[in-house]
Amino acid sequence: MVTEAGAELEGPSGRPKYDDLLSNPTSDAQAAGHMRASAEYKQKGDRFRLATQAFDRQYAHIYFQRLMLMKPPLLTKVRQKWPGVQLANILTLPENDEVLVVGTVYKDMKLKPSILDEYVKDRGASQLVGRTKFIGADDSIILEDESARMKLRGEGLPVGQLVTGVVMAVKGVAAPGGDFQVNAFCFANMAPQAPLPSLSEDKYVALVSGLGVGDDAADPLKLSLLVDYLVGSLASDEEQTRVSKIVRVVVAGGLLKSTEGLLQATTHKQPRQQAAALAPIREVDMCLSELAGAVPVEVMPGNNDPANHSLPQQPLHRCLFPLASSFTSFNRSSHLCRCNWYSDLLLLADS
């Protein structure tokens, strides 16, 4: 067993055999247990925690700032790729001349929900029932820079792959009617990555998601085996040695199958009904408390977890985990988890 509570982002090579999970200790040294590895860790996710709720902010200033930051490196790339092509803004596009334009992509989707649809009297069945997808064959791409916006068209334009907010450079000719005929397009390179720190030994971060507690069709034995494996109560001596090098368990959302039961656990319900509705979250709390007793645990909210739906999702409330919250090794974060390992390794996870 691993008895005490940094980090490579890849798991151990090789999977344990089924027989290994059921092996008994074969020596006194093995029965004494393995020492849990540790790693220098610092939480950097305070920027995603909201002190106040403000709903009057728009995305325009974010897109503008992103364009200002991404435009210089993108221009450096396109001038090497398309030398001699003139740079122009949308408001002053010349006619019949091939030019280069840099801007932010806006994807116009006809099926995208709009708050204004709530006030339309003659709504169709698809609007009343809800759509299963928001993309369609009639989607179009609009490019916007500091001066204006224009509609893009072209045979090679990947409309289905583009999303709103991407900074993009296009080369082409202004067409009659205000559209822009795209002949080629380009994106910025990836930002320079700092080299990974060298470690004297392998250490791991276990990523867990989609537990789905509360699903009647789920097998509770799988969750029990997962917890026992991570705390070091299963497997052979060789496998337990690998498990002891897991320095943190990150639960990336998906704790519950649904939150409908929690919504039904109101004060006017009978005690038996309340207990049945709260059973899934209590089971999650028991599993997390067992994990936190052996290894540091980070919990992030997911789509079906009891957290706010607006982004960024805030940490799950402490009252949901009375047992696990008693451990200092248990940490709750927003749906964006940002942390530092060994001072120079940054991990950013999104549940």
Coordinates of N, CA and C in Angstrom, one line a residue, residues 42-51 312 314-315 331-334 336-339:
K42 N 2.3 24.8 -7.1 CA 1.7 26.1 -6.7 C 0.5 26.4 -7.5
Q43 N -0.6 26.7 -6.9 CA -1.8 27.0 -7.6 C -1.8 28.4 -8.2
K44 N -2.1 28.6 -9.5 CA -2.1 29.9 -10.1 C -3.4 30.3 -10.7
G45 N -4.5 29.7 -10.2 CA -5.8 29.9 -10.8 C -6.7 31.0 -10.2
D46 N -6.1 31.9 -9.4 CA -6.9 32.9 -8.8 C -7.5 33.9 -9.8
R47 N -6.9 34.0 -11.0 CA -7.4 34.9 -12.0 C -8.7 34.4 -12.6
F48 N -9.0 33.1 -12.4 CA -10.3 32.6 -12.9 C -11.4 32.6 -11.8
R49 N -11.1 33.1 -10.6 CA -12.1 33.1 -9.6 C -12.7 34.5 -9.5
L50 N -14.0 34.6 -9.6 CA -14.7 35.9 -9.7 C -15.1 36.4 -8.3
A51 N -14.7 37.6 -8.0 CA -15.1 38.2 -6.7 C -16.5 38.7 -6.8
P312 N -16.2 31.9 -16.5 CA -15.6 30.6 -16.0 C -16.4 30.0 -14.9
Q314 N -17.1 28.4 -11.5 CA -16.4 28.6 -10.2 C -16.2 27.2 -9.5
P315 N -15.3 27.2 -8.6 CA -15.1 25.9 -7.9 C -16.4 25.4 -7.2
N331 N -8.2 20.1 -2.9 CA -8.3 21.4 -3.5 C -9.4 21.5 -4.5
R332 N -10.2 22.6 -4.5 CA -11.2 22.8 -5.5 C -10.8 24.0 -6.4
S333 N -10.9 23.8 -7.7 CA -10.5 24.9 -8.6 C -11.7 25.1 -9.6
S334 N -11.5 26.2 -10.4 CA -12.5 26.5 -11.4 C -12.4 25.5 -12.6
L336 N -11.1 26.0 -15.2 CA -9.7 26.2 -15.7 C -8.7 26.1 -14.6
C337 N -7.9 25.1 -14.6 CA -6.9 24.8 -13.6 C -5.5 25.2 -14.1
R338 N -4.9 26.2 -13.5 CA -3.6 26.7 -13.9 C -2.7 26.6 -12.7
C339 N -1.6 25.8 -12.8 CA -0.7 25.6 -11.7 C 0.7 25.5 -12.2

